[in-house]
Coordinates of C-alpha atoms (C1' of nucleotides) in Angstrom, one line a residue:
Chain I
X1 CA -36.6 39.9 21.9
X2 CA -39.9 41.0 20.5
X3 CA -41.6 42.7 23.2
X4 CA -39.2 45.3 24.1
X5 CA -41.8 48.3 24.8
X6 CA -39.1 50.8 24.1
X7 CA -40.0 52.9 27.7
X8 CA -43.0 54.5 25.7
X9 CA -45.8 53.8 28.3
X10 CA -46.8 56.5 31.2
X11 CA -48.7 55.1 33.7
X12 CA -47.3 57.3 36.1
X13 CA -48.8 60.4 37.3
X14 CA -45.2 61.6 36.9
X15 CA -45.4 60.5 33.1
X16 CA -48.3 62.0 32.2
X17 CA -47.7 65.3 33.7
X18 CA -44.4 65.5 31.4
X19 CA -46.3 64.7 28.9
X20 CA -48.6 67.4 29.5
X21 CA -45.7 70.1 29.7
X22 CA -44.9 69.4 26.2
X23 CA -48.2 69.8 25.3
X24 CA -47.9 73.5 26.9
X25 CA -45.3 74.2 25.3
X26 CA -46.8 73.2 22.1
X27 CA -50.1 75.4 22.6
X28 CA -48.0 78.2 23.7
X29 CA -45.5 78.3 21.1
X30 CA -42.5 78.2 23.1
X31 CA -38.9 77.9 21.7
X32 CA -35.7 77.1 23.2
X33 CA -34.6 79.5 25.9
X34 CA -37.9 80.7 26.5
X35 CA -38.9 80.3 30.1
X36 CA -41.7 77.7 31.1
X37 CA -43.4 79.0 34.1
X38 CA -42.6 78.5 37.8
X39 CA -42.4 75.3 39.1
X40 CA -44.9 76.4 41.6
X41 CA -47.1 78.0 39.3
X42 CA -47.3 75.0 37.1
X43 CA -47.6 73.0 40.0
X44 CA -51.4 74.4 40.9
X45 CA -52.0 74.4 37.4
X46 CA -51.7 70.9 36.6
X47 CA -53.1 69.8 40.6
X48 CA -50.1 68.2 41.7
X49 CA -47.6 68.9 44.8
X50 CA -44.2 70.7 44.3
X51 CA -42.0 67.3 44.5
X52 CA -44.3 65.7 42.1
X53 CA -44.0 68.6 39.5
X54 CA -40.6 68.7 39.6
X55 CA -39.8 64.9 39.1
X56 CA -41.8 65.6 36.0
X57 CA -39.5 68.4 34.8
X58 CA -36.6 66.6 36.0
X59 CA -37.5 64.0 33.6
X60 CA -37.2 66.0 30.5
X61 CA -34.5 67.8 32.4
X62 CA -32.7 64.5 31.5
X63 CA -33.7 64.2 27.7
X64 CA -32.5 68.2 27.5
X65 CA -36.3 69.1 27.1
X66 CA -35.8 71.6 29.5
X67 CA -33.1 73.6 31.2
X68 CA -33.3 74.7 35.4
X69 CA -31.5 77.6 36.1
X70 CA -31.4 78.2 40.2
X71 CA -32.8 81.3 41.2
X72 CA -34.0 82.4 37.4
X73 CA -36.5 80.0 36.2
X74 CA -37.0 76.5 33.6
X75 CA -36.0 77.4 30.5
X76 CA -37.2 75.1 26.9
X77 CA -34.1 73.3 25.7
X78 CA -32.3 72.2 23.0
X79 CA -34.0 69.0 22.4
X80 CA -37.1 70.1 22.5
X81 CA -38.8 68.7 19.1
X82 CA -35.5 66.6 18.5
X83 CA -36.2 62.9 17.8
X84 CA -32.4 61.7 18.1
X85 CA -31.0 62.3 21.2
X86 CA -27.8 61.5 22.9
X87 CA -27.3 59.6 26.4
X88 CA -26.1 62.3 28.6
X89 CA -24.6 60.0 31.2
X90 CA -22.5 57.4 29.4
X91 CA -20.6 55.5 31.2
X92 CA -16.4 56.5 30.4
X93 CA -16.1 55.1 26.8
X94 CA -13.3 52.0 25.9
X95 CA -11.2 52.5 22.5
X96 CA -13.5 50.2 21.1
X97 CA -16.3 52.1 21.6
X98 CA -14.4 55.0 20.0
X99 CA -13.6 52.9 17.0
X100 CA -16.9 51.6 16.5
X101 CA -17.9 55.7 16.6
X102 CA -15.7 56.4 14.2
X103 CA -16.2 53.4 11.9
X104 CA -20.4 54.4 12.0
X105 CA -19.3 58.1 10.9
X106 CA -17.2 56.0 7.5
X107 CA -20.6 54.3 7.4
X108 CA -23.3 56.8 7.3
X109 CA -21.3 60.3 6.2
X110 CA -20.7 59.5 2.5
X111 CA -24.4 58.8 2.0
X112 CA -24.8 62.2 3.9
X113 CA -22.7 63.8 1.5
X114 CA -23.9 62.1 -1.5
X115 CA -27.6 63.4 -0.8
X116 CA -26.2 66.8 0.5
X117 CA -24.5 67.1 -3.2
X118 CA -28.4 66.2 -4.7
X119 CA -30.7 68.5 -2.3
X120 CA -27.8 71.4 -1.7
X121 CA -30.1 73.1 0.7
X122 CA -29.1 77.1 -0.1
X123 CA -28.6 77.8 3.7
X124 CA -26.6 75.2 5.0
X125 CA -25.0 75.3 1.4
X126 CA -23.8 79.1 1.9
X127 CA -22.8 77.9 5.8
X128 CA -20.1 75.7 4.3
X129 CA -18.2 78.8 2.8
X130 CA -18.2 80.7 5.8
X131 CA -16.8 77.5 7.6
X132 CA -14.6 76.7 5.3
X133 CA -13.1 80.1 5.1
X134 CA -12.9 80.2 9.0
X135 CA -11.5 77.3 8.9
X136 CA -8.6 78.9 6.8
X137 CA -8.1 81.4 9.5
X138 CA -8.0 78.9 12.2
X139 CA -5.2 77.3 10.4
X140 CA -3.2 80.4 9.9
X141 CA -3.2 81.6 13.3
X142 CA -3.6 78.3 14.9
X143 CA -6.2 78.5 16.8
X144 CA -8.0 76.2 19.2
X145 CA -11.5 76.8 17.4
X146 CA -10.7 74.8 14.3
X147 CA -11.4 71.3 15.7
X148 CA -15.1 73.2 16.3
X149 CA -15.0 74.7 13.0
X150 CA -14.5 71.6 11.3
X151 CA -17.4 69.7 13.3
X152 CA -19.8 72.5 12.5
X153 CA -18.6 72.1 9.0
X154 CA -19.5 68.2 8.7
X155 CA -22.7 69.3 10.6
X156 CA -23.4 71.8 7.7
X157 CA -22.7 69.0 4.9
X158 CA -25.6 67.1 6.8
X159 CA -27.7 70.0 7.1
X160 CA -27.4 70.7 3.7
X161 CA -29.0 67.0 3.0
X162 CA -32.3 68.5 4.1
X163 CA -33.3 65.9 6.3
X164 CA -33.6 66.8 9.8
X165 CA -33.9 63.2 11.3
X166 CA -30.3 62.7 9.3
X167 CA -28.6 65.7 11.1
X168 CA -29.9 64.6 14.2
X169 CA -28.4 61.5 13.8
X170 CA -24.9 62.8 12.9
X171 CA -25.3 65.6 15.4
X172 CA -26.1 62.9 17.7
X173 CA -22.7 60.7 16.6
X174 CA -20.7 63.8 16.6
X175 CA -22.1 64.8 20.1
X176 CA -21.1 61.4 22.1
X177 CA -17.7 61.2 23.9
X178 CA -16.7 64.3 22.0
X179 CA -14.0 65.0 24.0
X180 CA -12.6 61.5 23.6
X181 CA -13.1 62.2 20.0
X182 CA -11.4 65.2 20.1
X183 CA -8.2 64.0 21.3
X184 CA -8.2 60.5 19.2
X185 CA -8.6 62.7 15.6
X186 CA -6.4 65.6 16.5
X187 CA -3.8 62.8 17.7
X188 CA -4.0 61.3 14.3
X189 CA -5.6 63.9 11.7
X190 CA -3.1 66.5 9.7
X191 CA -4.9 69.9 10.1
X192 CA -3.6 70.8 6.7
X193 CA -4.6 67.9 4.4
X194 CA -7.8 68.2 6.6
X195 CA -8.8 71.5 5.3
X196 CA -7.6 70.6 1.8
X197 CA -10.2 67.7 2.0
X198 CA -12.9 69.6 3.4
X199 CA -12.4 72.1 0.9
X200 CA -12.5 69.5 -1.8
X201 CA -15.4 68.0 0.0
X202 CA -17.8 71.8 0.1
X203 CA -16.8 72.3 -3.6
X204 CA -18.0 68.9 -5.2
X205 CA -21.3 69.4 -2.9
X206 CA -21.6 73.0 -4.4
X207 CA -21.2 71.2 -7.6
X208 CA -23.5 68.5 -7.4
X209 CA -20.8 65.9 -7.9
X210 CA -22.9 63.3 -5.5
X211 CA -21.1 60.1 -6.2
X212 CA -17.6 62.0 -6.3
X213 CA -18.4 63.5 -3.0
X214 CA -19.5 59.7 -1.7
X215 CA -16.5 58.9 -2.7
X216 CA -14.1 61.2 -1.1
X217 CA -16.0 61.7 2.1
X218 CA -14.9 57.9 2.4
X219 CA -11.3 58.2 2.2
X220 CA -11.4 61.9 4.5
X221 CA -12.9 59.2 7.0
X222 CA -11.4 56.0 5.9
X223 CA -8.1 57.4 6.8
X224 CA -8.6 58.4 10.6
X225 CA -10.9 55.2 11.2
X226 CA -8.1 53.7 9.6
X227 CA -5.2 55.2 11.5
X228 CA -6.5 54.3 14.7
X229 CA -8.7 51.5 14.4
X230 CA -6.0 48.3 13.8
X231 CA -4.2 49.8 16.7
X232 CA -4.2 47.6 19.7
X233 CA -3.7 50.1 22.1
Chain G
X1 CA -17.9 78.8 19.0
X2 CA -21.2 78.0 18.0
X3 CA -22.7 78.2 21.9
X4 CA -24.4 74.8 22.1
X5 CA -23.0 72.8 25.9
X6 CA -25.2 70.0 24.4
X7 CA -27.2 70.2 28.1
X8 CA -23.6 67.7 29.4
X9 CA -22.6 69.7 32.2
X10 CA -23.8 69.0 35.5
X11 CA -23.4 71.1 38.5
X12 CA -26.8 70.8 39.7
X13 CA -26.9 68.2 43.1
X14 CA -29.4 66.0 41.0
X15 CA -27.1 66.2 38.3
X16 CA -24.6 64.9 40.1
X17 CA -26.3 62.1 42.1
X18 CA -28.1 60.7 38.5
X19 CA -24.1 60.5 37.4
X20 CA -23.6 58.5 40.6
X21 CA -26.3 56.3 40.4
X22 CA -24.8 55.2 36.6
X23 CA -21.6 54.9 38.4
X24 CA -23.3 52.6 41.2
X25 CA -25.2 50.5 38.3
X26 CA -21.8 50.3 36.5
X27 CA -19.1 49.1 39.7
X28 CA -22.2 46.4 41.1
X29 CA -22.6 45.3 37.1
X30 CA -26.2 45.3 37.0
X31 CA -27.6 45.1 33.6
X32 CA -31.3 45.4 32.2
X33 CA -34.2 44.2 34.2
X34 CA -32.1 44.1 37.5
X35 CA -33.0 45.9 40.7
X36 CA -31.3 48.5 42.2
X37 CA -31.5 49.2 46.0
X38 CA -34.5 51.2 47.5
X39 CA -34.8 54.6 46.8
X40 CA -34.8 55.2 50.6
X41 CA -31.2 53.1 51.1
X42 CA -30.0 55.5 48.2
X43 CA -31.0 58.2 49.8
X44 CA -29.6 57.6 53.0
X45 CA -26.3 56.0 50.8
X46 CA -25.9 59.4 48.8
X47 CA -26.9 61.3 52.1
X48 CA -29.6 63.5 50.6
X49 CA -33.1 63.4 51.3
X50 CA -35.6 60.9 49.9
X51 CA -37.7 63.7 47.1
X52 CA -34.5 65.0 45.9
X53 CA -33.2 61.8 45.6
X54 CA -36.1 60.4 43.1
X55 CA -35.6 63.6 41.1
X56 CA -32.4 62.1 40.4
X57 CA -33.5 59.1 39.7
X58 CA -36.8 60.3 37.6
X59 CA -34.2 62.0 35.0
X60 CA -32.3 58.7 34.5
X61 CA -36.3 57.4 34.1
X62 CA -36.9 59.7 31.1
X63 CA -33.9 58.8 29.2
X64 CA -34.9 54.9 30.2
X65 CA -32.1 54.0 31.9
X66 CA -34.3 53.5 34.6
X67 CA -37.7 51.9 35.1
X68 CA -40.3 52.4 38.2
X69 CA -42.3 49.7 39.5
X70 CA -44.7 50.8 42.2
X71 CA -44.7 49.2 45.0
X72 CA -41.9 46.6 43.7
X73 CA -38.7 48.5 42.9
X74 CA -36.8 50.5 41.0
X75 CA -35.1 48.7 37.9
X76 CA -31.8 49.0 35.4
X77 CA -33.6 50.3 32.1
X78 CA -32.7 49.2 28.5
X79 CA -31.0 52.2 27.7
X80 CA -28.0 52.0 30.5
X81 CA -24.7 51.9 28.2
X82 CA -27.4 52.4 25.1
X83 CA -25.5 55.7 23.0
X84 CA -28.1 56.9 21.1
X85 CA -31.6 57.5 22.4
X86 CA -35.4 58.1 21.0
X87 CA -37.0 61.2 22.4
X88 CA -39.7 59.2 23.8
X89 CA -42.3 62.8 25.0
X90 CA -42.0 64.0 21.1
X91 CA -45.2 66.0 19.8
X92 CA -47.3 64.4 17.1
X93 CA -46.1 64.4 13.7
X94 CA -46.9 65.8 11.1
X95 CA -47.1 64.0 7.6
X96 CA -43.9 66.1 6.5
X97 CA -41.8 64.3 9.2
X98 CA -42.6 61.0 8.3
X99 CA -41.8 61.3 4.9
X100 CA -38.7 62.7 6.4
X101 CA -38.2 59.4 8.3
X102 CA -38.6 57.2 6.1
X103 CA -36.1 59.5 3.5
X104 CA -33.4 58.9 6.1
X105 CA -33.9 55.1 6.4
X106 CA -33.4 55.5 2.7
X107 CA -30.0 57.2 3.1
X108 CA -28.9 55.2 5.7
X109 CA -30.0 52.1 5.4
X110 CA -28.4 50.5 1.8
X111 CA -25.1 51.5 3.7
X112 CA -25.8 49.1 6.7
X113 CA -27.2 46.4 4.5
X114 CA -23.5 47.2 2.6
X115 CA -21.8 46.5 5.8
X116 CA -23.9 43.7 6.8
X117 CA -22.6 42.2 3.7
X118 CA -19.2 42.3 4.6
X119 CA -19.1 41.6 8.4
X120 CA -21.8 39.5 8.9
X121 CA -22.2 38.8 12.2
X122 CA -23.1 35.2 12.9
X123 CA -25.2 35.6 15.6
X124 CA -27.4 38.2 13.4
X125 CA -27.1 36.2 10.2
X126 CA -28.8 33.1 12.3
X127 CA -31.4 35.1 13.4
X128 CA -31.9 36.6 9.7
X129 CA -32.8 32.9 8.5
X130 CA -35.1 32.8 11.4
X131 CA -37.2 36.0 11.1
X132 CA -37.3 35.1 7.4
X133 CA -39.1 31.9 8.0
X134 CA -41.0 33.2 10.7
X135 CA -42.1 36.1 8.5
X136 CA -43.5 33.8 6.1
X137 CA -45.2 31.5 8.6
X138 CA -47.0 34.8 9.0
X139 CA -47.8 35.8 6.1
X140 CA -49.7 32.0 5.5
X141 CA -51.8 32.5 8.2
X142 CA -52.2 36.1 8.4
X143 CA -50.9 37.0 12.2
X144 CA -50.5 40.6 13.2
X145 CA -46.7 40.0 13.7
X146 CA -45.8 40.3 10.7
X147 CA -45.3 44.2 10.8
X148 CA -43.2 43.3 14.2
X149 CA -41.2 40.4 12.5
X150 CA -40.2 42.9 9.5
X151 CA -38.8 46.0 11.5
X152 CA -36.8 43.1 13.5
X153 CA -35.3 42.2 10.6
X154 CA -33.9 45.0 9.6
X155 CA -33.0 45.9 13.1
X156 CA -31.3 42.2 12.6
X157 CA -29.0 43.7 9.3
X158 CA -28.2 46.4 10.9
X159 CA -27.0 44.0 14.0
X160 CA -25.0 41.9 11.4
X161 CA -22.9 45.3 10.1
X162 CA -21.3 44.7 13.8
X163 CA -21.3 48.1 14.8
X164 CA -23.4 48.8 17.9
X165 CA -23.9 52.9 17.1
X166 CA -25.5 52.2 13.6
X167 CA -27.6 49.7 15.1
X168 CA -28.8 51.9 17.6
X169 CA -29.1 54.8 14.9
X170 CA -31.6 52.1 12.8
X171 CA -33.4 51.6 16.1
X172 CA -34.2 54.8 17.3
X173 CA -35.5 55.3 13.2
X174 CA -37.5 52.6 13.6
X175 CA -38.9 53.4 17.5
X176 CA -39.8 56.6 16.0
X177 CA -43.6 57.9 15.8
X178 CA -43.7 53.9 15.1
X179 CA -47.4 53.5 15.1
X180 CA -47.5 56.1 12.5
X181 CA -45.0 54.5 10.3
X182 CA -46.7 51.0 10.8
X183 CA -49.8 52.7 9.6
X184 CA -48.4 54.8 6.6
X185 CA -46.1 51.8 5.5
X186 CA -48.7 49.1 5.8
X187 CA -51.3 51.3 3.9
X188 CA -48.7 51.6 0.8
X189 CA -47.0 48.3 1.3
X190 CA -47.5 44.9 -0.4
X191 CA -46.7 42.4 2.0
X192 CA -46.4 39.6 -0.5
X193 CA -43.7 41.6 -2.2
X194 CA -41.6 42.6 1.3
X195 CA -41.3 39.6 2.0
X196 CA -39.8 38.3 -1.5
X197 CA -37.4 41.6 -1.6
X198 CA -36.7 40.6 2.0
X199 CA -35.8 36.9 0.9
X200 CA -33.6 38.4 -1.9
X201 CA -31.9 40.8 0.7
X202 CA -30.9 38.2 3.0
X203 CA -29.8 36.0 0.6
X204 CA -26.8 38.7 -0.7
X205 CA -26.3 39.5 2.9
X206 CA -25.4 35.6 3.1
X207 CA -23.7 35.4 0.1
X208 CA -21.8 38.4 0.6
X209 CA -22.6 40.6 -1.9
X210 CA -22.1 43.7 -0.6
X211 CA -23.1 46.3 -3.5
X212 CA -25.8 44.1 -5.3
X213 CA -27.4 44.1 -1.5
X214 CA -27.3 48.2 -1.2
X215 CA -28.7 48.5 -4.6
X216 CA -31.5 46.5 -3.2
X217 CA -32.5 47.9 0.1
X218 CA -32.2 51.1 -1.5
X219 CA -34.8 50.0 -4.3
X220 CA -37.0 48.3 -1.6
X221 CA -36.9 51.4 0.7
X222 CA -37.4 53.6 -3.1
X223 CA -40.8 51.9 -3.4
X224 CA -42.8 52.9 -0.3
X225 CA -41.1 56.3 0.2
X226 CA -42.0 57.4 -3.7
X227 CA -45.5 55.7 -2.9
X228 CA -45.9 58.5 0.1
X229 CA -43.4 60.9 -0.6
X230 CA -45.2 63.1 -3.4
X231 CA -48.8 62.4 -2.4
X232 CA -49.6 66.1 -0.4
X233 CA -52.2 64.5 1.0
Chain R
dC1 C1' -24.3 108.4 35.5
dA2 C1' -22.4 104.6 37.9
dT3 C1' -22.7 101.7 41.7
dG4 C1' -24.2 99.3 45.6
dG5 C1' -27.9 97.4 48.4
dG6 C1' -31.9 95.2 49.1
dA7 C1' -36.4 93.2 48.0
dA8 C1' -38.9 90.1 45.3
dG9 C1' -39.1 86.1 42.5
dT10 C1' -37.7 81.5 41.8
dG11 C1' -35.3 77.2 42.2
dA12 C1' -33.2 73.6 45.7
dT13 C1' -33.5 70.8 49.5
dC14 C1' -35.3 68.9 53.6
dT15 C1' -38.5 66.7 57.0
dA16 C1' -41.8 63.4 58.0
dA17 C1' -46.1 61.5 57.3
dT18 C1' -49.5 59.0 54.6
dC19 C1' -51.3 56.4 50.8
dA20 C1' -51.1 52.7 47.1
dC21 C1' -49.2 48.8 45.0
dT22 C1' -46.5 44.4 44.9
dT23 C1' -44.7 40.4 46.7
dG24 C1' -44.3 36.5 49.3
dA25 C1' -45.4 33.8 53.2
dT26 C1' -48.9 32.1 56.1
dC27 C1' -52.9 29.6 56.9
dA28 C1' -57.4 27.8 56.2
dC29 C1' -60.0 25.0 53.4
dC30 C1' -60.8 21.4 50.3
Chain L
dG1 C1' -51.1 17.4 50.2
dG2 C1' -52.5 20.9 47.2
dT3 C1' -55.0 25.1 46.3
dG4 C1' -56.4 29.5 47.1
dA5 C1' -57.5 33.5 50.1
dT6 C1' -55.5 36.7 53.4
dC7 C1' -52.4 39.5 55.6
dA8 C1' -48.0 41.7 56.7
dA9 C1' -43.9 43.7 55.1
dG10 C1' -41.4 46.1 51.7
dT11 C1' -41.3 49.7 48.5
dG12 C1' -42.7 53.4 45.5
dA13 C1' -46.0 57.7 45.1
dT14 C1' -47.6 61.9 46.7
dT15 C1' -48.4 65.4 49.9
dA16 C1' -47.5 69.7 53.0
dG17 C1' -45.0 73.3 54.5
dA18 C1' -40.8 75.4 55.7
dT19 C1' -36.2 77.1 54.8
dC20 C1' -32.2 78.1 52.2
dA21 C1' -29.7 79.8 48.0
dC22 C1' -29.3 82.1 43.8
dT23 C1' -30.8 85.6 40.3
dT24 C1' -32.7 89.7 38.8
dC25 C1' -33.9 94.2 38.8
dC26 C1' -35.2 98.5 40.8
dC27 C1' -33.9 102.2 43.5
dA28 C1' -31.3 105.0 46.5
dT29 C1' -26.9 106.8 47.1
dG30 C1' -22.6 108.7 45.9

DNA sequence: CATGGGAAGTGATCTAATCACTTGATCACC
DNA sequence: GGTGATCAAGTGATTAGATCACTTCCCATG
C-alpha cells in the first residue's frame, strides 16, 4: 500500500542520462519542435555508446518528451514540461471504461467552468468566440471538424481557468481513447442543442456567472453520461 | 484542425514492438510485480535483435509500465492499464507551479469528496476508518508517517468516488514535485488541525452528506493554499 | 526558373561479445 | 542438522563498429 515508489528512482545509467537530456534542454532553451542534437553527437557528449543513448531517448520517446524523425533528426515534444500525461499504449478500452471517462468529465468540468467564469483568462476567453463561431460554420456546412471544434472549445473553458496543471488534466481526459469517445458522443449527442449549450456555456463564462455556468456544464454532460451510461450494452 | 497527433501514432519498429509487448502482458494476464520473459527470448520471439529490442522495452520503462532489475528480470510496472500518468523526468519547479498545484487540488478535489459521499465505496470507506486511526496513532507519538498516512487518505476519498480516472487524476496531483509539496504544506500546515478537519471529512463521507463534505474539503484545501498562495516569497 | 540527381547528414537496425548483478543451489563447516 | 560461504547459471547493461534507410538540400541540367 504505502511504499509504492511511484517509478521516480534512476539508478540506471539509462535513467540518469534521460535525466540529463532534459536538463539540456533546459540550459539550452529548447521548445517543442526544435531539434535535440544527433544521437551520435550526444552520444560522445554524455560518454555513453550509441545503444545506450538511445534507450535513453527512447524513454522520453515514450512519455512524448521527444519526437525521432528517421533520417531528419530528435525533435523536443509535446510533453515536454507537461506534468499530466496520457498512457500512449492503453490496452483497447471496455464500455465501462468509457463510462467511467465520461462520468470523471460530469465530475471535474463544472468546477472547471465555475473557476474559468472567476479567472476568465483574456486569451483563452477570446479563443472561445472564435470556436464558438467556427463551430457555427461547422454546423451549417456539416463538416467533419466540428467534433474537433467542440473539444478545443471545452479545452479553451479549461484554459481559461488559468491553471495549467487543470488543463492538463482535462487535456489528458479528453486525449484517452478519443476515438472511442468520438463515436460514443456523436452516437448519442444532438449537434444542434450541443452548440446551443456551448454557446450558453462561453456566454455565462464571459459573464462571470460561476455557479450558473457550474450548473449547466452539469446537465451539457449529465445528459451524454446519462444517455449512455445505464445502457447495458 | 488544431495539429496536435498527441505523439499516438506509431510507425516506428520500436513503436510497434512496445504495442506488442502490452499486447503480450495483456493475453498471458500478468499484472504488477510479475516477470515477463527475457529480453533475449523477446527478442528472438518478436525476431528483432536484442538493442532494438530493449529500446522497446526502455519506452514502456519511462512511462512505468515496465521496471528493470539488473541481473534479475524485467517486470510488469504499476502503470500497465494505469490511464493517466505523472511525467516522472519533469524540471524543478518553480514556487508559481506549486501554488498552481495545490489551486487545482482545490478545484478538483471538493468534487471527489462530493462523489465519495454518494458512492462510497466499501472497500475505501474501510480503509478511511483505518488511515484515520492510524493517522492519529501518529500524531501521539510523532512518526514521520504522518505526511504519508494523510496524502493516502485522500488518495482513499478519491477511491471511494468509485471512478478509477479521477482517482488517478488525484494521484498523479499528489505524485507531483511531492517532496516539494510535503515541504511547502508541512511548513504552513497544522497537523493537529488536519487531522480534526480530516476526522470531520470522513465522518460526512460516512454519513453521506454529500455538499456539507465539498464545502469542507474545499475549506480545508482554502487554508493552506491562501497560507502560500499570496506570499511572493 | 523548374526539376532531377546525388551527396551529406542522420536515424534504424543488426551482430556478437563482454561485463555486472541477482538468484539459488551446493557444499563445507560448525 | 542447521548455518553460512561459495560458485555457477541466468539475466540485464554496455560496448563497438558496420550497414541500411530516410530526409534534406545543394547543384547541375534542361
Amino acid at each position: 500500500m504505502t511504499t509504492e515508489t511511484g517509478h521516480l528512482a534512476r539508478p540506471t545509467l539509462s535513467g540518469s542520462l534521460a535525466e540529463a537530456v532534459i536538463r539540456m534542454i533546459g540550459e539550452e532553451g529548447l521548445v517543442a519542435g526544435e531539434r535535440i542534437g544527433p544521437q551520435r553527437d550526444l552520444a560522445a557528449r554524455f560518454g555513453v555508446a550509441v545503444p545506450t543513448m538511445r534507450e535513453a531517448l527512447r524513454r522520453l520517446e515514450g512519455l512524448g518528451i521527444l519526437s525521432f524523425r528517421h533520417g531528419s533528426g530528435i525533435y523536443v515534444g509535446e510533453n515536454y514540461n507537461r506534468s499530466v500525461l496520457p498512457n500512449a499504449v492503453l490496452p483497447p478500452a471496455d464500455r465501462e471504461r468509457l463510462v467511467e471517462l465520461v462520468q470523471a468529465r460530469v465530475l471535474i468540468e463544472p468546477a472547471i467552468a465555475h473557476q474559468a467564469a472567476t479567472v476568465r483568462e483574456p486569451a483563452a476567453v477570446a479563443r472561445l468566440a472564435d470556436l464558438l463561431q467556427d463551430a457555427h460554420r461547422c454546423l451549417t456546412t456539416g463538416e467533419d471538424r466540428l467534433w474537433r471544434v467542440n473539444v478545443d472549445l471545452h479545452r479553451a473553458i479549461a484554459d481559461a481557468a488559468g491553471n495549467r496543471i487543470v488543463a492538463e488534466v482535462l487535456d489528458v481526459i479528453l486525449l484517452l481513447h478519443a476515438e472511442d469517445q468520438r463515436r460514443i458522443l456523436t452516437l448519442h449527442g444532438d449537434p444542434r442543442a450541443d452548440y446551443e449549450e456551448h454557446a450558453e456555456l462561453v456566454r455565462l463564462i464571459t459573464a462571470g456567472e460561476a455557479d450558473e455556468v457550474a450548473r449547466r456544464m452539469h446537465e451539457h454532460l449529465t445528459d451524454v453520461a446519462g444517455a449512455i451510461g445505464p445502457a447495458k450494452d
